[in-house]
mmCIF file of C-alpha atoms in Angstrom:
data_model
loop_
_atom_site.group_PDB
_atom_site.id
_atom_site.type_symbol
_atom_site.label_atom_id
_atom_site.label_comp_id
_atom_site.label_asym_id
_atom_site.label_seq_id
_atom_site.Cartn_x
_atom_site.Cartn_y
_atom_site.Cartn_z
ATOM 1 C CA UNK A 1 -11.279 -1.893 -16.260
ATOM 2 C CA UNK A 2 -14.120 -3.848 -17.904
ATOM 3 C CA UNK A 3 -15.302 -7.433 -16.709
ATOM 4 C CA UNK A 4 -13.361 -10.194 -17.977
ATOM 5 C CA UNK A 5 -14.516 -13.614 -19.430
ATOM 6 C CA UNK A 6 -12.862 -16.718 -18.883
ATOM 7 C CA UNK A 7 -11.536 -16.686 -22.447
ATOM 8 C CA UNK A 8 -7.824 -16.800 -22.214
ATOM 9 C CA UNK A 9 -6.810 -13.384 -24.039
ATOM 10 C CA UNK A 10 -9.747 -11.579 -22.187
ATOM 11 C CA UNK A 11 -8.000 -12.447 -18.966
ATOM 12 C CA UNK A 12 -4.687 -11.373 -20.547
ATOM 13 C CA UNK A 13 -5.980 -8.264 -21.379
ATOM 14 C CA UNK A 14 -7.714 -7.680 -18.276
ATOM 15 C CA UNK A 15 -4.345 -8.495 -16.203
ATOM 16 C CA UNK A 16 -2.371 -5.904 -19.151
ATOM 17 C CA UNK A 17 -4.566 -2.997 -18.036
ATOM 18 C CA UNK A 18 -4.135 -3.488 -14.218
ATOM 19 C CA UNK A 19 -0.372 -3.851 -14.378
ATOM 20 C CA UNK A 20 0.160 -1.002 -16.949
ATOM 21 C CA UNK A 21 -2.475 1.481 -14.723
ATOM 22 C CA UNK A 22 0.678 2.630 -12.342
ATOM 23 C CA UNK A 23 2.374 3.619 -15.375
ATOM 24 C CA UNK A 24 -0.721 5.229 -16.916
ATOM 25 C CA UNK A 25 -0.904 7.246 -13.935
ATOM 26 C CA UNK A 26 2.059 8.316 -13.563
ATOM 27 C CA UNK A 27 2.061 9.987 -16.992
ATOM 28 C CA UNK A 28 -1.338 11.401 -15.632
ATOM 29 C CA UNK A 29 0.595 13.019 -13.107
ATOM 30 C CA UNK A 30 3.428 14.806 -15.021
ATOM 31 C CA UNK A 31 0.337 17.036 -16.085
ATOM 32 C CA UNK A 32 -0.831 17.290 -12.721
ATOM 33 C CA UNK A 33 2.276 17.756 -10.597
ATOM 34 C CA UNK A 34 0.171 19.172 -7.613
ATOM 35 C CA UNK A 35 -1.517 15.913 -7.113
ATOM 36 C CA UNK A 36 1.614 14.381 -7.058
ATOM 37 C CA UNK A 37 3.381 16.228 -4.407
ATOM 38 C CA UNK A 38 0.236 16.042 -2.790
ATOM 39 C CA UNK A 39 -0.005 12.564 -2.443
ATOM 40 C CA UNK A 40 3.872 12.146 -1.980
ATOM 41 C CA UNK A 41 4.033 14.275 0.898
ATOM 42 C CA UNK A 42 2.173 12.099 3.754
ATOM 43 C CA UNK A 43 4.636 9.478 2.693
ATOM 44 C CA UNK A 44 7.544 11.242 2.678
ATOM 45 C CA UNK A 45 6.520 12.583 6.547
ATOM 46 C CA UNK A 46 5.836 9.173 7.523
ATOM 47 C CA UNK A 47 9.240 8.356 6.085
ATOM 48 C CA UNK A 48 11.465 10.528 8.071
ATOM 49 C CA UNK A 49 8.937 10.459 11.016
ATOM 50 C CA UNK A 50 9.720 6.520 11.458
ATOM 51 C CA UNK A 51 14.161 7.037 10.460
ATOM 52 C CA UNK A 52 13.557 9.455 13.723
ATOM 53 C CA UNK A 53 11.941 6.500 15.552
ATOM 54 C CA UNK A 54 14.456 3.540 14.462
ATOM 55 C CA UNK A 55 17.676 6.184 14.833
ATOM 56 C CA UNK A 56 16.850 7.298 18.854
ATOM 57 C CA UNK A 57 14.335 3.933 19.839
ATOM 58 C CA UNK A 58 14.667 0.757 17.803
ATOM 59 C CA UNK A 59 18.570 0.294 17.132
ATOM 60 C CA UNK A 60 19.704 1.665 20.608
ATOM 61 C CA UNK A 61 17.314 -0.634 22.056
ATOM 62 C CA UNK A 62 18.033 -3.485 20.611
ATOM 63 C CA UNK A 63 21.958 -2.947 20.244
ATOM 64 C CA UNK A 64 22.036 -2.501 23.998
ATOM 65 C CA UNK A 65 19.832 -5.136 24.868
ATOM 66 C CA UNK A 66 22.344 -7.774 22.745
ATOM 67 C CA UNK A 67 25.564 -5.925 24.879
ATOM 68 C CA UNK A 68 23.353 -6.681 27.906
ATOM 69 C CA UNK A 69 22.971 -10.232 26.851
ATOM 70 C CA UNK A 70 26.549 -10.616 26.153
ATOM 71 C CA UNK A 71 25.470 -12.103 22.598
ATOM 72 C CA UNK A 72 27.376 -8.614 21.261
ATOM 73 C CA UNK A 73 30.203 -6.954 22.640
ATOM 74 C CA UNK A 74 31.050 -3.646 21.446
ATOM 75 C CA UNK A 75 34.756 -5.322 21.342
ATOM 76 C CA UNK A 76 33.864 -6.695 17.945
ATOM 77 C CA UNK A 77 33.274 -3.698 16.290
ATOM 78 C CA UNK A 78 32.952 -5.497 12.880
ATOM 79 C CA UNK A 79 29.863 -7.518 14.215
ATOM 80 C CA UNK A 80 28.146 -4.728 15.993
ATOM 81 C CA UNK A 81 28.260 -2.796 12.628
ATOM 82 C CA UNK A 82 27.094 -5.973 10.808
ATOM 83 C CA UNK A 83 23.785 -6.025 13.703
ATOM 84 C CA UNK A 84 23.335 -2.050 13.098
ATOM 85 C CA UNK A 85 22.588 -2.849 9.267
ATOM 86 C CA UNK A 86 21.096 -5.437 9.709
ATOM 87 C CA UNK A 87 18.655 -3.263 12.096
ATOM 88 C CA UNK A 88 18.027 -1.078 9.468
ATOM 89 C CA UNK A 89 17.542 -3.561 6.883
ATOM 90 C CA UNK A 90 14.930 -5.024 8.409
ATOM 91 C CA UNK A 91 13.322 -1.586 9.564
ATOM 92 C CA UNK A 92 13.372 -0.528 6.216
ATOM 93 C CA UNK A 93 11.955 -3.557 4.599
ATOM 94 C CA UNK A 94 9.151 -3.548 7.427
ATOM 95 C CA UNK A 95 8.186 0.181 5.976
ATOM 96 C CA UNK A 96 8.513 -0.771 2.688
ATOM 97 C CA UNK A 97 6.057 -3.228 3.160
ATOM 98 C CA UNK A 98 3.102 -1.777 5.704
ATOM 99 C CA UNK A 99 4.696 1.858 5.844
ATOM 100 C CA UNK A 100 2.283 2.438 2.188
ATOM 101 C CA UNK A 101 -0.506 0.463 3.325
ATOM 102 C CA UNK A 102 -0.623 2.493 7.178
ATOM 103 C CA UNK A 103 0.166 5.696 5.309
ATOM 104 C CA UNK A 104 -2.563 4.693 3.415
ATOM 105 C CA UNK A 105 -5.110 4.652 6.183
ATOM 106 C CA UNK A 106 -4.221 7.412 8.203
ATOM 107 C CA UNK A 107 -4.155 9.928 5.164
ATOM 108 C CA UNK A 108 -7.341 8.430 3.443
ATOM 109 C CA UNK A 109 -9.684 12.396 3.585
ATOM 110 C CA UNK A 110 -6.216 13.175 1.615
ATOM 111 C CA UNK A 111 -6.363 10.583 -0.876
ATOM 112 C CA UNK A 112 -10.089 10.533 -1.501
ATOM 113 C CA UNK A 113 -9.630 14.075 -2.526
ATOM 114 C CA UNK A 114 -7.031 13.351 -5.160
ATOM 115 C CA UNK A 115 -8.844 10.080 -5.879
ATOM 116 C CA UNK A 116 -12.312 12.230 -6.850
ATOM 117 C CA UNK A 117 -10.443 14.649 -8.843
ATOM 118 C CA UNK A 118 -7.959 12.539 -10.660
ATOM 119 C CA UNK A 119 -10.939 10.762 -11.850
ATOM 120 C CA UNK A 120 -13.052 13.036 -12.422
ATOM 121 C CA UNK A 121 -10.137 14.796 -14.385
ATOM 122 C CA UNK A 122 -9.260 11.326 -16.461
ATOM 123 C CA UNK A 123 -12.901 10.351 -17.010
ATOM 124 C CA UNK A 124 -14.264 14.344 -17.708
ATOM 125 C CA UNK A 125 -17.112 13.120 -15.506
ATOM 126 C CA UNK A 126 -18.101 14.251 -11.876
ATOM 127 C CA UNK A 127 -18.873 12.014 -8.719
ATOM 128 C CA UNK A 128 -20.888 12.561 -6.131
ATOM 129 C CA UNK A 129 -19.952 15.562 -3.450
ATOM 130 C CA UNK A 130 -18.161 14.240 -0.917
ATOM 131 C CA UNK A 131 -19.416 14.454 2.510
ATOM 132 C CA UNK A 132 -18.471 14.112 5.690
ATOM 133 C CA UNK A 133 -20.300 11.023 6.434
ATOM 134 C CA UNK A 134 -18.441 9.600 3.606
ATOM 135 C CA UNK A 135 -14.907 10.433 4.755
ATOM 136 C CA UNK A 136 -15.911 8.732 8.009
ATOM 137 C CA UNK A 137 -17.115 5.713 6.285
ATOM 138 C CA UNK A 138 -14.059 5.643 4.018
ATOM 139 C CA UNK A 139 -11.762 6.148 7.063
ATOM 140 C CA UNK A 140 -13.066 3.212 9.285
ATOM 141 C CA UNK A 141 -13.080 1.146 5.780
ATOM 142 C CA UNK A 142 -9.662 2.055 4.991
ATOM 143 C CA UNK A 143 -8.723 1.356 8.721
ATOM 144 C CA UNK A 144 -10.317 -2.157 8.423
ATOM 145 C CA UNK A 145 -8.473 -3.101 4.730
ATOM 146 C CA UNK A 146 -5.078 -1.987 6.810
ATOM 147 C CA UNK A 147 -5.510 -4.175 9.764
ATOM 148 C CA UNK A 148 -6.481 -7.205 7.378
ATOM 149 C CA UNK A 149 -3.528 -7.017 5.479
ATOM 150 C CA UNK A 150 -1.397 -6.615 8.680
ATOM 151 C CA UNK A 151 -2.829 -10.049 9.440
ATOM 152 C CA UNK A 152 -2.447 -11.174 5.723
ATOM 153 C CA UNK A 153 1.396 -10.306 6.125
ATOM 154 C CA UNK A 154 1.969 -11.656 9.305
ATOM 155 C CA UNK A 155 0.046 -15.009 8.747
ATOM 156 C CA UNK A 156 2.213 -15.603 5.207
ATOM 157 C CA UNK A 157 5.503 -14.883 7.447
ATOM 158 C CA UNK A 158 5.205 -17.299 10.278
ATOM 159 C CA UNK A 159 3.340 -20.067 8.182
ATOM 160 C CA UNK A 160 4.871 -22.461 6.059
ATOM 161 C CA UNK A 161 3.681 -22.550 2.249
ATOM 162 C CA UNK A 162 1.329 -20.055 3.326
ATOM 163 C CA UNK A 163 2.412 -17.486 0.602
ATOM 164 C CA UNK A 164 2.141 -20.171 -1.921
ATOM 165 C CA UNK A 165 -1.651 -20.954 -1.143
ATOM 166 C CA UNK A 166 -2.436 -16.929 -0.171
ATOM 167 C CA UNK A 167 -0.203 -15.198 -2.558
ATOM 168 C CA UNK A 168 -2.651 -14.990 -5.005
ATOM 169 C CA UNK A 169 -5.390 -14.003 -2.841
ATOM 170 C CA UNK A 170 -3.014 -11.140 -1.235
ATOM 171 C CA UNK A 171 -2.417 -9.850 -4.572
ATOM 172 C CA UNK A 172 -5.593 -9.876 -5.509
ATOM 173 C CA UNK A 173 -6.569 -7.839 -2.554
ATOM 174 C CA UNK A 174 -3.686 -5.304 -2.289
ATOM 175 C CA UNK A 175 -4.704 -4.468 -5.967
ATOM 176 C CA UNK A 176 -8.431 -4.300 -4.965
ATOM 177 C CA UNK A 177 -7.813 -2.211 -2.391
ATOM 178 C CA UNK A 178 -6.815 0.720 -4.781
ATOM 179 C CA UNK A 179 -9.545 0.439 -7.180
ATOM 180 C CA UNK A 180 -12.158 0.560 -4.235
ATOM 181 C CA UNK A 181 -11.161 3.855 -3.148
ATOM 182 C CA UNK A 182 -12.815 5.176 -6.521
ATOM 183 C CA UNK A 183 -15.390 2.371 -6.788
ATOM 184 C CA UNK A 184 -16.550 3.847 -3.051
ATOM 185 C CA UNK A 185 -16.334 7.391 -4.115
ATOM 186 C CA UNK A 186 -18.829 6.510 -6.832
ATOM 187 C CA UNK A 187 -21.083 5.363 -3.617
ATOM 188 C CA UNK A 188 -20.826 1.829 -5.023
ATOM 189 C CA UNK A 189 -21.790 -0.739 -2.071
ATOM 190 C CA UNK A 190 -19.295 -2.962 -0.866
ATOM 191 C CA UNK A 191 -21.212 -6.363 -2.755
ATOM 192 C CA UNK A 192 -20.913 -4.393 -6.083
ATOM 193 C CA UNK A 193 -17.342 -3.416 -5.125
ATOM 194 C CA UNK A 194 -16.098 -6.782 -4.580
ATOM 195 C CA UNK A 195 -17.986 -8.151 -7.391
ATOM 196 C CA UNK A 196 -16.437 -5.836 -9.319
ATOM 197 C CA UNK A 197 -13.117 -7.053 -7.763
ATOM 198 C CA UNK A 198 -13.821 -10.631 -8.385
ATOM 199 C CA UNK A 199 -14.536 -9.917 -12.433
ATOM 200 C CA UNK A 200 -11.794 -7.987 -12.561
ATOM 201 C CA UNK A 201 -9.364 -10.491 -10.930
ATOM 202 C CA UNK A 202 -6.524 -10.467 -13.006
ATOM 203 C CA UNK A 203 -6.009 -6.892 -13.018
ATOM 204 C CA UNK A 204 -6.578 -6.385 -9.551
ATOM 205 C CA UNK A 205 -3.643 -9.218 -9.127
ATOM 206 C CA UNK A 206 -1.410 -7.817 -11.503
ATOM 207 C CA UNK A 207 -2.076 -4.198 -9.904
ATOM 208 C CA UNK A 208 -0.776 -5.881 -6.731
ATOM 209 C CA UNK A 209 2.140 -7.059 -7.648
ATOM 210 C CA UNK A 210 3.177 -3.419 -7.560
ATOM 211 C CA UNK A 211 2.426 -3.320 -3.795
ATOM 212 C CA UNK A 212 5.408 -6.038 -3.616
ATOM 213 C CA UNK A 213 8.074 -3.992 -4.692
ATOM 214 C CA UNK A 214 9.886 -1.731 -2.304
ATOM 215 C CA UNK A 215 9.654 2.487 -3.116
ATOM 216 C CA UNK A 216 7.739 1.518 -6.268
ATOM 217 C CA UNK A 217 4.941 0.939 -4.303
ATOM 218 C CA UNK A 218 4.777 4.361 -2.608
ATOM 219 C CA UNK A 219 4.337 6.448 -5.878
#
């Protein structure tokens, strides 16, 4: 990414290279299929981990407490199927929406390994060892990006024309969100990083657009 200008086809540009760098590193990864699985795999845990949780907790919990209510009988068996997908509908969107972004977090030592060496293998240029300090400090960040898009999500849910007036923003920060992980590697400070975010604001919107759409947002 390069700073962009407010000339129209700079900005164009700038937005072409954040919404074409999934793709770019995806064809990255055919050549290094390790990283891949690498990164795939916390996901993938997570993933059956939380099917588990929704199978046993979630749908028998809130199936029953509907029977208890009388709202569902298990007379109607057409209805209580209908309330069973639409259970997992909803449990599935909710992953498909946090489930990366949590994943995310609670992996981060993994992904700021394959961060620092799929850069340093794309850019033939080494970053600063890695200590332990620096996992910490990319942990709590990582942990504090999470819990202000869990707030992000939930405040453009419950209020009205909210996503209209924050959609951009949101975008703009799931997108800077991913380029920070290597911009902190590089033992950037968090003004440059967000400078760097702001002159890089289309890409980092158009790189978030990704984060909107379900499984594609996971690889």
């Amino acid at each position: 990414m390069v700073p962009s200008g407010l000339n129209p086809q700079t900005l164009l540009a700038n937005a072409r290279i954040g919404f074409l760098s999934p793709l770019d590193s995806l064809r990255f990864m055919r050549r290094k299929k390790s990283l891949l699985v690498m990164g795939l795999a916390p996901y993938l845990v997570a993933f059956c981990l939380y099917l588990v949780l929704v199978a046993r907790y979630v749908s028998p919990l809130l199936t029953g407490f509907l029977v208890e209510k009388q709202i569902l009988t298990l007379a109607t068996e057409g209805w209580y199927s209908l309330v069973e997908f639409l259970i997992w509908f909803l449990a599935l969107m909710v992953f498909a929406l946090l489930g990366p972004s949590i994943v995310n977090t609670l992996a981060s030592p993994l992904y700021d390994l394959i961060a620092a060496k799929t850069y340093e293998s794309a850019k033939k240029v080494s970053l600063p060892e890695i200590h332990f300090e620096q996992f910490l400090r990319s942990f709590v960040g990582e942990c504090s990006k999470a819990a202000l898009w869990l707030m992000v999500t939930f405040l453009l849910a419950a209020t009205p024309f909210a996503t209209i007036l924050g959609g951009p923003l949101a975008l703009w920060f799931m997108g800077w969100t991913h380029v920070d992980r290597t911009l902190n590697l590089k033992s950037m400070h968090l003004k440059e990083r967000l400078i760097f975010g702001f002159l890089n604001a289309p890409a980092c919107m158009a790189l978030g657009l990704w984060a909107l759409v379900p499984v594609v947002n996971t690889v």
